[in-house]
Short mmCIF file of C-alpha atoms and ligand atoms in Angstrom, two decimals:
data_model
loop_
_atom_site.label_atom_id
_atom_site.label_comp_id
_atom_site.label_asym_id
_atom_site.label_seq_id
_atom_site.Cartn_x
_atom_site.Cartn_y
_atom_site.Cartn_z
CA UNK A 1 -22.21 -67.23 -30.63
CA UNK A 2 -22.71 -63.56 -32.46
CA UNK A 3 -26.65 -63.88 -31.80
CA UNK A 4 -25.41 -64.18 -28.60
CA UNK A 5 -23.22 -61.17 -28.27
CA UNK A 6 -25.82 -59.03 -29.74
CA UNK A 7 -28.78 -59.57 -28.00
CA UNK A 8 -26.32 -58.79 -24.68
CA UNK A 9 -25.30 -55.54 -26.12
CA UNK A 10 -28.78 -54.95 -26.79
CA UNK A 11 -30.37 -55.90 -23.33
CA UNK A 12 -27.68 -53.06 -21.87
CA UNK A 13 -28.81 -50.48 -24.48
CA UNK A 14 -32.32 -50.68 -23.87
CA UNK A 15 -31.65 -51.06 -20.18
CA UNK A 16 -30.30 -47.50 -20.36
CA UNK A 17 -33.29 -46.72 -23.23
CA UNK A 18 -36.24 -47.91 -24.24
CA UNK A 19 -36.44 -46.46 -28.09
CA UNK A 20 -36.90 -48.34 -30.80
CA UNK A 21 -34.87 -46.62 -33.67
CA UNK A 22 -35.70 -46.18 -37.05
CA UNK A 23 -32.39 -44.70 -38.12
CA UNK A 24 -29.19 -45.46 -37.67
CA UNK A 25 -26.46 -43.05 -38.29
CA UNK A 26 -22.32 -43.58 -38.39
CA UNK A 27 -20.69 -40.11 -37.99
CA UNK A 28 -17.25 -39.79 -39.16
CA UNK A 29 -13.98 -38.38 -38.39
CA UNK A 30 -14.78 -34.11 -36.78
CA UNK A 31 -18.59 -35.11 -37.58
CA UNK A 32 -19.88 -36.16 -34.15
CA UNK A 33 -21.32 -32.83 -33.51
CA UNK A 34 -24.16 -33.82 -35.52
CA UNK A 35 -24.80 -35.98 -32.07
CA UNK A 36 -25.44 -33.39 -30.66
CA UNK A 37 -28.32 -32.10 -32.27
CA UNK A 38 -30.12 -35.23 -30.92
CA UNK A 39 -33.23 -34.72 -28.86
CA UNK A 40 -33.47 -36.33 -25.83
CA UNK A 41 -30.40 -37.77 -25.68
CA UNK A 42 -29.08 -40.85 -23.92
CA UNK A 43 -25.68 -41.19 -23.92
CA UNK A 44 -23.83 -44.34 -23.06
CA UNK A 45 -20.31 -44.92 -23.87
CA UNK A 46 -19.02 -47.69 -26.18
CA UNK A 47 -16.97 -48.89 -22.81
CA UNK A 48 -20.27 -49.88 -21.33
CA UNK A 49 -21.95 -51.82 -23.47
CA UNK A 50 -21.16 -55.59 -23.76
CA UNK A 51 -18.73 -57.09 -26.51
CA UNK A 52 -18.59 -53.36 -28.40
CA UNK A 53 -15.36 -52.76 -29.72
CA UNK A 54 -13.76 -49.19 -28.04
CA UNK A 55 -12.35 -46.83 -30.38
CA UNK A 56 -8.78 -45.32 -30.53
CA UNK A 57 -9.01 -43.07 -33.02
CA UNK A 58 -8.36 -39.25 -32.80
CA UNK A 59 -11.90 -37.51 -33.23
CA UNK A 60 -14.02 -40.34 -32.71
CA UNK A 61 -15.94 -39.94 -28.99
CA UNK A 62 -16.91 -43.28 -29.12
CA UNK A 63 -20.75 -43.04 -27.90
CA UNK A 64 -23.70 -44.72 -28.70
CA UNK A 65 -26.67 -41.98 -28.81
CA UNK A 66 -30.24 -42.17 -28.61
CA UNK A 67 -32.76 -40.04 -29.00
CA UNK A 68 -34.71 -37.79 -31.55
CA UNK A 69 -33.70 -36.68 -34.84
CA UNK A 70 -36.18 -34.40 -36.72
CA UNK A 71 -38.87 -36.52 -34.76
CA UNK A 72 -37.63 -39.56 -36.19
CA UNK A 73 -36.30 -41.79 -33.41
CA UNK A 74 -33.03 -42.57 -34.07
CA UNK A 75 -29.23 -44.15 -33.10
CA UNK A 76 -26.05 -42.31 -33.80
CA UNK A 77 -22.43 -43.68 -33.43
CA UNK A 78 -20.53 -40.95 -32.37
CA UNK A 79 -16.73 -42.07 -33.52
CA UNK A 80 -16.81 -45.23 -35.34
CA UNK A 81 -14.60 -48.42 -35.65
CA UNK A 82 -12.07 -48.81 -37.91
CA UNK A 83 -10.46 -52.02 -39.27
CA UNK A 84 -7.37 -50.02 -38.88
CA UNK A 85 -7.41 -49.73 -35.15
CA UNK A 86 -6.68 -53.44 -36.03
CA UNK A 87 -10.44 -54.50 -35.74
CA UNK A 88 -11.71 -57.61 -37.71
CA UNK A 89 -14.77 -56.65 -40.44
CA UNK A 90 -17.34 -58.58 -37.33
CA UNK A 91 -16.21 -56.35 -34.70
CA UNK A 92 -15.93 -53.13 -37.06
CA UNK A 93 -19.79 -53.91 -37.97
CA UNK A 94 -21.08 -55.91 -34.20
CA UNK A 95 -22.66 -52.21 -33.44
CA UNK A 96 -24.50 -51.46 -36.45
CA UNK A 97 -25.55 -55.35 -36.42
CA UNK A 98 -27.05 -54.07 -33.14
CA UNK A 99 -28.30 -51.13 -34.26
CA UNK A 100 -30.29 -53.38 -37.03
CA UNK A 101 -31.67 -55.41 -33.89
CA UNK A 102 -32.76 -52.51 -32.26
CA UNK A 103 -35.18 -51.94 -34.99
CA UNK A 104 -33.35 -49.82 -37.62
CA UNK A 105 -34.57 -50.33 -41.11
CA UNK A 106 -32.18 -47.35 -42.90
CA UNK A 107 -28.70 -46.50 -42.18
CA UNK A 108 -26.78 -43.35 -42.65
CA UNK A 109 -23.21 -43.46 -42.66
CA UNK A 110 -20.43 -40.81 -43.47
CA UNK A 111 -16.78 -40.32 -43.59
CA UNK A 112 -14.05 -38.19 -44.00
CA UNK A 113 -12.22 -38.78 -47.42
CA UNK A 114 -9.25 -37.33 -49.85
CA UNK A 115 -10.67 -35.90 -53.25
CA UNK A 116 -9.64 -37.42 -55.86
CA UNK A 117 -11.55 -35.71 -58.49
CA UNK A 118 -9.99 -32.89 -59.80
CA UNK A 119 -13.37 -30.97 -59.45
CA UNK A 120 -13.57 -31.40 -55.77
CA UNK A 121 -12.11 -29.30 -53.63
CA UNK A 122 -12.16 -29.27 -49.59
CA UNK A 123 -14.62 -28.70 -48.03
CA UNK A 124 -16.96 -30.76 -50.93
CA UNK A 125 -19.49 -32.82 -49.87
CA UNK A 126 -20.16 -36.06 -51.91
CA UNK A 127 -23.22 -38.58 -51.88
CA UNK A 128 -21.62 -42.32 -52.81
CA UNK A 129 -23.14 -44.27 -55.13
CA UNK A 130 -21.02 -46.78 -55.92
CA UNK A 131 -18.00 -48.24 -54.19
CA UNK A 132 -14.19 -49.59 -54.48
CA UNK A 133 -13.46 -52.72 -51.62
CA UNK A 134 -9.59 -51.82 -51.74
CA UNK A 135 -10.22 -53.64 -48.00
CA UNK A 136 -8.90 -57.21 -49.73
CA UNK A 137 -11.96 -59.04 -47.81
CA UNK A 138 -15.62 -59.12 -47.44
CA UNK A 139 -17.09 -58.82 -43.96
CA UNK A 140 -18.29 -62.45 -44.01
CA UNK A 141 -18.25 -65.09 -46.62
CA UNK A 142 -22.17 -65.14 -46.69
CA UNK A 143 -22.15 -61.15 -47.37
CA UNK A 144 -20.30 -62.16 -50.96
CA UNK A 145 -23.15 -63.42 -52.61
CA UNK A 146 -25.67 -60.41 -51.34
CA UNK A 147 -23.42 -58.03 -52.60
CA UNK A 148 -22.55 -59.72 -55.99
CA UNK A 149 -26.74 -59.67 -56.39
CA UNK A 150 -26.69 -56.04 -55.13
CA UNK A 151 -23.95 -55.11 -57.55
CA UNK A 152 -24.74 -51.52 -58.28
CA UNK A 153 -27.90 -51.32 -56.11
CA UNK A 154 -26.38 -51.12 -52.50
CA UNK A 155 -26.83 -47.23 -52.34
CA UNK A 156 -30.77 -46.26 -52.16
CA UNK A 157 -31.49 -44.43 -55.61
CA UNK A 158 -34.55 -42.52 -53.98
CA UNK A 159 -32.61 -41.72 -50.67
CA UNK A 160 -30.02 -40.54 -53.03
CA UNK A 161 -32.49 -37.88 -54.84
CA UNK A 162 -34.08 -36.64 -51.50
CA UNK A 163 -30.43 -35.96 -50.91
CA UNK A 164 -29.78 -33.75 -54.09
CA UNK A 165 -33.15 -32.28 -53.81
CA UNK A 166 -32.33 -30.99 -49.78
CA UNK A 167 -28.96 -30.00 -51.13
CA UNK A 168 -30.63 -27.98 -53.64
CA UNK A 169 -33.13 -26.16 -51.30
CA UNK A 170 -30.45 -25.35 -49.21
CA UNK A 171 -28.39 -23.48 -51.88
CA UNK A 172 -25.00 -25.72 -52.04
CA UNK A 173 -23.53 -28.47 -54.23
CA UNK A 174 -24.08 -32.16 -53.57
CA UNK A 175 -21.50 -34.35 -55.75
CA UNK A 176 -22.04 -37.76 -56.18
CA UNK A 177 -19.06 -40.37 -56.84
CA UNK A 178 -17.51 -43.45 -55.89
CA UNK A 179 -15.43 -44.20 -52.70
CA UNK A 180 -12.59 -45.82 -52.70
CA UNK A 181 -11.65 -47.91 -49.57
CA UNK A 182 -8.06 -48.57 -48.36
CA UNK A 183 -7.24 -50.39 -45.04
CA UNK A 184 -4.85 -47.00 -43.93
CA UNK A 185 -4.30 -45.87 -41.48
CA UNK A 186 -1.70 -43.93 -43.84
CA UNK A 187 -2.68 -41.06 -45.87
CA UNK A 188 -1.31 -42.02 -49.76
CA UNK A 189 1.40 -41.69 -51.53
CA UNK A 190 1.69 -39.14 -54.15
CA UNK A 191 1.42 -42.59 -56.30
CA UNK A 192 -1.13 -44.30 -54.89
CA UNK A 193 -3.32 -41.09 -55.39
CA UNK A 194 -2.06 -41.14 -59.08
CA UNK A 195 -3.15 -44.73 -59.34
CA UNK A 196 -6.20 -44.07 -57.35
CA UNK A 197 -7.17 -41.60 -59.79
CA UNK A 198 -7.26 -43.83 -62.50
CA UNK A 199 -9.47 -46.20 -61.16
CA UNK A 200 -11.98 -43.86 -61.52
CA UNK A 201 -13.03 -43.19 -57.75
CA UNK A 202 -13.92 -39.69 -57.00
CA UNK A 203 -12.46 -39.86 -53.43
CA UNK A 204 -10.47 -41.50 -51.20
CA UNK A 205 -10.82 -43.56 -47.13
CA UNK A 206 -10.60 -46.20 -44.54
CA UNK A 207 -14.01 -46.81 -43.37
CA UNK A 208 -17.45 -46.93 -44.81
CA UNK A 209 -17.34 -50.35 -46.67
CA UNK A 210 -17.42 -52.43 -43.88
CA UNK A 211 -20.43 -51.69 -42.47
CA UNK A 212 -22.23 -50.66 -45.99
CA UNK A 213 -21.58 -54.23 -46.87
CA UNK A 214 -22.84 -55.80 -43.84
CA UNK A 215 -25.87 -53.35 -44.33
CA UNK A 216 -26.87 -54.63 -47.31
CA UNK A 217 -26.26 -58.07 -45.87
CA UNK A 218 -29.13 -57.41 -43.85
CA UNK A 219 -31.19 -55.64 -46.17
CA UNK A 220 -31.19 -51.98 -45.14
CA UNK A 221 -31.59 -49.33 -47.06
CA UNK A 222 -28.55 -47.15 -47.18
CA UNK A 223 -27.55 -43.63 -47.94
CA UNK A 224 -23.57 -42.36 -47.35
CA UNK A 225 -22.45 -39.40 -47.45
CA UNK A 226 -18.42 -38.43 -47.74
CA UNK A 227 -16.68 -34.97 -46.75
CA UNK A 228 -13.87 -34.17 -48.41
CA UNK A 229 -11.36 -32.75 -46.44
CA UNK A 230 -8.33 -32.73 -48.70
CA UNK A 231 -7.61 -33.08 -52.36
CA UNK A 232 -4.80 -35.37 -53.78
CA UNK A 233 -2.70 -33.70 -56.00
CA UNK A 234 -0.59 -36.43 -57.86
CA UNK A 235 2.35 -33.64 -58.84
CA UNK A 236 2.49 -31.35 -55.91
CA UNK A 237 4.22 -32.19 -52.93
CA UNK A 238 1.57 -31.73 -50.17
CA UNK A 239 0.72 -33.58 -46.79
CA UNK A 240 -1.93 -34.82 -44.92
CA UNK A 241 -3.04 -34.72 -41.30
CA UNK A 242 -5.46 -35.65 -38.73
CA UNK A 243 -5.65 -32.14 -37.87
CA UNK A 244 -6.14 -31.07 -41.22
CA UNK A 245 -9.44 -33.78 -42.05
CA UNK A 246 -11.20 -32.85 -38.73
CA UNK A 247 -10.85 -29.11 -38.90
CA UNK A 248 -12.76 -29.59 -42.73
CA UNK A 249 -15.09 -31.85 -41.70
CA UNK A 250 -16.16 -29.19 -38.92
CA UNK A 251 -17.00 -26.74 -41.50
CA UNK A 252 -18.33 -28.61 -43.92
CA UNK A 253 -20.45 -30.88 -41.16
CA UNK A 254 -23.56 -27.96 -41.28
CA UNK A 255 -24.17 -28.95 -44.91
CA UNK A 256 -24.32 -32.65 -43.88
CA UNK A 257 -26.68 -31.88 -41.11
CA UNK A 258 -29.22 -30.09 -43.40
CA UNK A 259 -29.60 -32.96 -45.46
CA UNK A 260 -29.99 -35.57 -42.69
CA UNK A 261 -32.30 -33.45 -41.02
CA UNK A 262 -34.23 -32.66 -43.79
CA UNK A 263 -34.63 -36.18 -44.74
CA UNK A 264 -35.58 -37.36 -41.82
CA UNK A 265 -38.66 -34.71 -41.40
CA UNK A 266 -39.71 -36.26 -44.37
CA UNK A 267 -39.58 -39.53 -42.58
CA UNK A 268 -41.47 -38.37 -40.09
CA UNK A 269 -44.18 -36.66 -42.16
CA UNK A 270 -46.82 -38.73 -43.36
CA UNK A 271 -46.47 -41.08 -45.67
CA UNK A 272 -46.35 -40.66 -49.54
N1 HPA B 301 -6.96 -40.82 -47.58
C1 HPA B 301 -7.70 -41.90 -47.13
N2 HPA B 301 -8.49 -41.34 -45.97
C2 HPA B 301 -8.49 -40.15 -45.78
C3 HPA B 301 -8.58 -39.23 -46.82
C4 HPA B 301 -7.00 -39.67 -47.70
O1 HPA B 301 -6.59 -38.60 -48.82
N3 HPA B 301 -8.69 -37.68 -46.48
C5 HPA B 301 -9.00 -38.02 -44.92
N4 HPA B 301 -9.77 -39.19 -45.01
#
């Protein structure tokens, strides 16, 4: 039973570190460095935790990190699990279910993406307010109703507004847009980029939607960011590679760090 597997994994995590995280953080391609800002960290390799899927994707370390960020107890996935690695939706979401079981009620999730919106350039940061699910299947059958009933309300309006405040305060712009999730693992052909632009999506990537659907099903508050690591140029012959994606992620990571630590500082402060 899934419940038993979650309990077993959480027992091992608590043995390593007795902490009740308020916020779960999933760090996407090239963004794992943010986990190094976590204070008093305990790092546990996914391979040490019963039933955890072990990621093989380049640029994903594969550690669960527990500690404090801006004074708030957090648990972070340094390295995410992708559907394209051959994992089922349940396997992709297993670590998130454990982080929720440990106490996290808020999810902050990040990814690297290709910019479809012609106004976006590499290195831009986008806060996601909608998604288009091209993965072809919901996380679990029972998530369908939850997702339908929360249609348009999956991403937390209040947190999105606060993310904009922190971007302004730090002097950079933050786009707000729609993320289209594909299965991957290949980047898009020019025709696919052209087609995806027509859907109205602003960015395209290969992750995030499975975890977001699962978090919505569990009633978590969700805030999601995308770093634009390449732009779709349907009329030019260009190609994208993983190294380019990771290096742009690393360049843009400080913006994400400013917003996330700013938001967490508010959470740690007196309630308003
Ligand atoms: N397409 C899909 N996923 C991505 C891209 C892209 O162009 N860039 C980074 N992740």
